[in-house]
Amino acid sequence: QVQLQQSGAELAKPGSSVKISCKASGYTFTSYYISWIKQTTGQGLEYIGYINTGSGGTNYNEKFKGKATLTVDKSSSTAFMQLSSLTPDDSAVYYCARGRGYNPHWGQGVMVTVSS
Amino acid sequence: DIQMTQSPSVLSASVGDRVTLNCKASQNINKYLNWYQQKLGEAPKLLIYNTNNLQTGIPSRFSGSGSGTDYTLTISSLQPEDVATYFCFQHNSWNTFGAGTKLELK
């Protein structure tokens, strides 16, 4: 069965970076895009962007350009998202999901907390 | 950017009720509208895609309709396990979520 297993919770200091992972299994990794979504209590769900897992091509929400960097490692069927120059506003749960507009499979989410 | 407005923000209903949730786009989204259900502590779960297509494994009491800028999710007979927050999501032009409707039992 399709599974997306995300890495564990992160506690980071303001100004630092974190890199979270999303390991796919149960399907051909390079056949589907991976999307990333941010969820906060205040802002709800925000679409960060997606990556073409075959070519590595990316497309970002303007709001997250310069904040998020999406990459993949095809050898391990893993997608990554690096968040840089962290501020408290980046504290959220981050999800990966398979596909672009059609996302039936999601990871369990990673809680990122930014605090000094 | 396309804005998605969901109404109501909170809905209280009784078991067995027919429930209707609404989602309005700021411009025509050509039926590229999905509905998700999210329970506390879980990832969103896809219920309906492209307005009226029931995702595999989702009970038939869930249905979707709409066109242009106005879309609806209907639960024909509310069950206790349907208590959740429901989000609409457009993928016609970039991708945008609505703010959600919290569905409670009366």
Short mmCIF file of C-alpha atoms in Angstrom, two decimals:
data_model
loop_
_atom_site.label_atom_id
_atom_site.label_comp_id
_atom_site.label_asym_id
_atom_site.label_seq_id
_atom_site.Cartn_x
_atom_site.Cartn_y
_atom_site.Cartn_z
CA GLN A 1 0.00 0.00 0.00
CA VAL A 2 1.06 3.58 -0.60
CA GLN A 3 2.79 5.11 2.41
CA LEU A 4 4.52 8.41 3.02
CA GLN A 5 6.60 8.32 6.18
CA GLN A 6 7.80 11.68 7.43
CA SER A 7 10.66 12.42 9.80
CA GLY A 8 10.23 13.36 13.43
CA ALA A 9 9.36 16.58 15.17
CA GLU A 10 11.88 19.41 15.07
CA LEU A 11 12.73 22.08 17.61
CA ALA A 12 14.80 24.82 16.01
CA LYS A 13 16.17 28.21 16.96
CA PRO A 14 15.25 31.39 15.10
CA GLY A 15 17.56 31.98 12.16
CA SER A 16 18.45 28.32 11.74
CA SER A 17 17.31 25.78 9.11
CA VAL A 18 15.63 22.41 9.25
CA LYS A 19 15.34 19.68 6.64
CA ILE A 20 12.41 17.32 6.89
CA SER A 21 11.96 14.14 4.90
CA CYS A 22 9.15 12.16 3.32
CA LYS A 23 9.96 8.56 2.44
CA ALA A 24 7.62 6.97 -0.08
CA SER A 25 6.82 3.29 -0.43
CA GLY A 26 4.27 1.07 -2.14
CA TYR A 27 4.49 2.71 -5.57
CA THR A 28 6.95 3.90 -8.22
CA PHE A 29 8.36 7.04 -6.62
CA THR A 30 9.23 8.84 -9.84
CA SER A 31 5.73 8.42 -11.30
CA TYR A 32 4.13 11.02 -9.04
CA TYR A 33 4.87 14.54 -7.87
CA ILE A 34 5.28 15.24 -4.17
CA SER A 35 3.54 18.28 -2.72
CA TRP A 36 4.21 20.02 0.58
CA ILE A 37 1.58 21.73 2.71
CA LYS A 38 1.84 23.85 5.85
CA GLN A 39 -0.82 23.85 8.56
CA THR A 40 -1.14 26.32 11.39
CA THR A 41 -4.00 27.14 13.70
CA GLY A 42 -4.05 30.73 12.54
CA GLN A 43 -3.44 30.43 8.79
CA GLY A 44 -5.02 27.04 8.16
CA LEU A 45 -3.67 24.99 5.27
CA GLU A 46 -1.22 26.59 2.85
CA TYR A 47 0.20 24.97 -0.24
CA ILE A 48 3.98 25.40 -0.28
CA GLY A 49 4.83 23.81 -3.60
CA TYR A 50 5.58 20.60 -5.40
CA ILE A 51 8.45 18.73 -6.95
CA ASN A 52 8.63 16.53 -10.02
CA THR A 53 10.26 13.47 -8.50
CA GLY A 54 11.60 12.32 -11.85
CA SER A 55 13.22 15.53 -13.08
CA GLY A 56 13.64 17.42 -9.81
CA GLY A 57 11.75 20.37 -11.26
CA THR A 58 9.96 22.49 -8.68
CA ASN A 59 7.12 24.97 -8.44
CA TYR A 60 6.64 27.14 -5.36
CA ASN A 61 3.91 29.30 -3.91
CA GLU A 62 5.30 32.84 -4.18
CA LYS A 63 4.93 33.20 -0.43
CA PHE A 64 7.41 30.38 0.19
CA LYS A 65 10.06 31.25 -2.38
CA GLY A 66 13.29 31.71 -0.49
CA LYS A 67 11.84 29.98 2.55
CA ALA A 68 11.36 26.40 1.33
CA THR A 69 13.63 24.33 -0.89
CA LEU A 70 12.32 21.04 -2.25
CA THR A 71 14.60 18.21 -3.33
CA VAL A 72 14.44 14.46 -3.88
CA ASP A 73 16.72 11.46 -3.58
CA LYS A 74 15.45 8.96 -6.13
CA SER A 75 17.76 6.22 -4.84
CA SER A 76 15.91 6.18 -1.51
CA SER A 77 12.47 7.30 -2.77
CA THR A 78 12.63 10.23 -0.40
CA ALA A 79 11.55 13.83 -0.80
CA PHE A 80 12.96 16.60 1.33
CA MET A 81 11.96 20.10 2.28
CA GLN A 82 14.46 22.50 3.78
CA LEU A 83 13.12 25.54 5.61
CA SER A 84 15.62 28.33 6.09
CA SER A 85 15.97 31.49 8.17
CA LEU A 86 13.38 30.19 10.56
CA THR A 87 11.12 32.54 12.52
CA PRO A 88 8.31 31.77 14.97
CA ASP A 89 5.88 32.15 12.03
CA ASP A 90 7.37 28.98 10.57
CA SER A 91 6.15 26.95 13.54
CA ALA A 92 3.59 24.60 12.04
CA VAL A 93 2.81 21.06 11.01
CA TYR A 94 4.22 20.28 7.59
CA TYR A 95 2.75 17.55 5.42
CA CYS A 96 3.95 15.87 2.27
CA ALA A 97 1.37 14.44 -0.11
CA ARG A 98 1.56 12.43 -3.30
CA GLY A 99 0.53 14.26 -6.43
CA ARG A 100 -0.30 17.86 -7.29
CA GLY A 101 -4.01 18.68 -7.51
CA TYR A 102 -5.08 15.14 -6.68
CA ASN A 103 -3.60 14.18 -3.28
CA PRO A 104 -5.13 10.98 -1.86
CA HIS A 105 -2.05 10.03 0.12
CA TRP A 106 -0.50 12.15 2.84
CA GLY A 107 2.32 11.73 5.31
CA GLN A 108 1.56 11.89 9.01
CA GLY A 109 2.93 15.40 9.34
CA VAL A 110 5.98 16.89 11.03
CA MET A 111 5.65 19.46 13.77
CA VAL A 112 8.28 22.17 13.53
CA THR A 113 8.63 24.47 16.52
CA VAL A 114 10.78 27.57 16.26
CA SER A 115 11.76 28.94 19.62
CA SER A 116 14.80 30.41 21.32
CA ASP B 1 -4.55 34.32 -6.26
CA ILE B 2 -7.85 32.51 -5.99
CA GLN B 3 -9.49 32.86 -2.57
CA MET B 4 -11.71 30.11 -1.20
CA THR B 5 -14.44 31.01 1.27
CA GLN B 6 -16.15 28.27 3.24
CA SER B 7 -19.43 28.58 5.08
CA PRO B 8 -20.47 28.15 7.73
CA SER B 9 -17.29 28.14 9.79
CA VAL B 10 -18.99 25.96 12.42
CA LEU B 11 -21.99 23.69 11.88
CA SER B 12 -23.89 21.78 14.56
CA ALA B 13 -26.09 18.93 13.41
CA SER B 14 -27.71 15.77 14.75
CA VAL B 15 -27.03 12.18 13.80
CA GLY B 16 -29.09 11.34 10.73
CA ASP B 17 -29.31 14.95 9.51
CA ARG B 18 -28.60 15.92 5.93
CA VAL B 19 -25.69 18.34 6.10
CA THR B 20 -24.52 20.82 3.47
CA LEU B 21 -21.16 22.58 3.51
CA ASN B 22 -20.39 25.40 1.10
CA CYS B 23 -17.30 26.64 -0.66
CA LYS B 24 -17.10 29.72 -2.86
CA ALA B 25 -14.16 30.60 -5.09
CA SER B 26 -13.19 34.16 -5.96
CA GLN B 27 -13.22 33.19 -9.65
CA ASN B 28 -14.24 30.29 -11.85
CA ILE B 29 -12.26 27.16 -10.93
CA ASN B 30 -13.71 24.90 -13.64
CA LYS B 31 -14.75 22.17 -11.19
CA TYR B 32 -11.18 21.61 -10.00
CA LEU B 33 -12.42 21.40 -6.46
CA ASN B 34 -11.59 18.74 -3.86
CA TRP B 35 -12.95 18.16 -0.38
CA TYR B 36 -10.91 16.92 2.56
CA GLN B 37 -11.90 15.72 6.01
CA GLN B 38 -9.54 16.24 8.90
CA LYS B 39 -9.95 14.73 12.35
CA LEU B 40 -8.00 15.96 15.33
CA GLY B 41 -4.37 14.93 15.19
CA GLU B 42 -4.63 13.37 11.74
CA ALA B 43 -3.65 14.33 8.23
CA PRO B 44 -6.40 15.54 5.89
CA LYS B 45 -8.23 12.74 4.08
CA LEU B 46 -9.45 13.13 0.52
CA LEU B 47 -13.20 12.63 0.22
CA ILE B 48 -14.19 14.09 -3.15
CA TYR B 49 -12.07 15.18 -6.12
CA ASN B 50 -12.94 17.36 -9.09
CA THR B 51 -16.29 18.41 -7.62
CA ASN B 52 -18.22 15.14 -7.61
CA ASN B 53 -15.89 12.13 -7.76
CA LEU B 54 -15.97 9.99 -4.65
CA GLN B 55 -12.51 8.87 -3.58
CA THR B 56 -12.10 5.10 -3.23
CA GLY B 57 -13.17 3.82 0.16
CA ILE B 58 -15.24 6.87 1.11
CA PRO B 59 -18.84 6.14 2.17
CA SER B 60 -21.51 6.96 -0.36
CA ARG B 61 -23.27 9.32 2.08
CA PHE B 62 -20.68 11.89 1.00
CA SER B 63 -21.30 13.68 -2.28
CA GLY B 64 -20.17 16.83 -4.02
CA SER B 65 -21.63 19.21 -6.54
CA GLY B 66 -21.12 22.61 -8.04
CA SER B 67 -19.69 24.56 -10.91
CA GLY B 68 -18.12 27.92 -11.66
CA THR B 69 -17.43 29.52 -8.32
CA ASP B 70 -19.90 27.67 -6.04
CA TYR B 71 -19.44 24.17 -4.64
CA THR B 72 -21.11 22.00 -2.06
CA LEU B 73 -20.27 18.96 0.02
CA THR B 74 -23.31 17.03 1.23
CA ILE B 75 -23.50 14.33 3.88
CA SER B 76 -26.81 12.60 3.35
CA SER B 77 -27.14 11.16 6.85
CA LEU B 78 -24.69 12.42 9.44
CA GLN B 79 -22.86 9.77 11.46
CA PRO B 80 -20.93 10.31 14.72
CA GLU B 81 -17.65 9.50 12.98
CA ASP B 82 -18.21 12.43 10.58
CA VAL B 83 -17.33 14.94 13.31
CA ALA B 84 -14.31 16.68 11.82
CA THR B 85 -13.17 19.80 10.01
CA TYR B 86 -13.83 19.88 6.28
CA PHE B 87 -11.66 21.80 3.84
CA CYS B 88 -12.24 22.63 0.22
CA PHE B 89 -9.24 22.88 -2.10
CA GLN B 90 -9.01 24.32 -5.61
CA HIS B 91 -6.35 23.24 -8.08
CA ASN B 92 -7.45 25.15 -11.15
CA SER B 93 -4.99 27.97 -10.72
CA TRP B 94 -2.14 27.14 -8.42
CA ASN B 95 -3.59 25.49 -5.26
CA THR B 96 -5.58 27.05 -2.45
CA PHE B 97 -7.41 25.70 0.57
CA GLY B 98 -10.48 27.13 2.23
CA ALA B 99 -10.38 27.95 5.94
CA GLY B 100 -12.54 24.99 6.87
CA THR B 101 -15.93 24.15 8.34
CA LYS B 102 -15.94 22.52 11.75
CA LEU B 103 -18.75 19.99 11.96
CA GLU B 104 -20.03 19.20 15.44
CA LEU B 105 -22.77 17.01 16.85
CA LYS B 106 -25.74 18.81 18.34
#
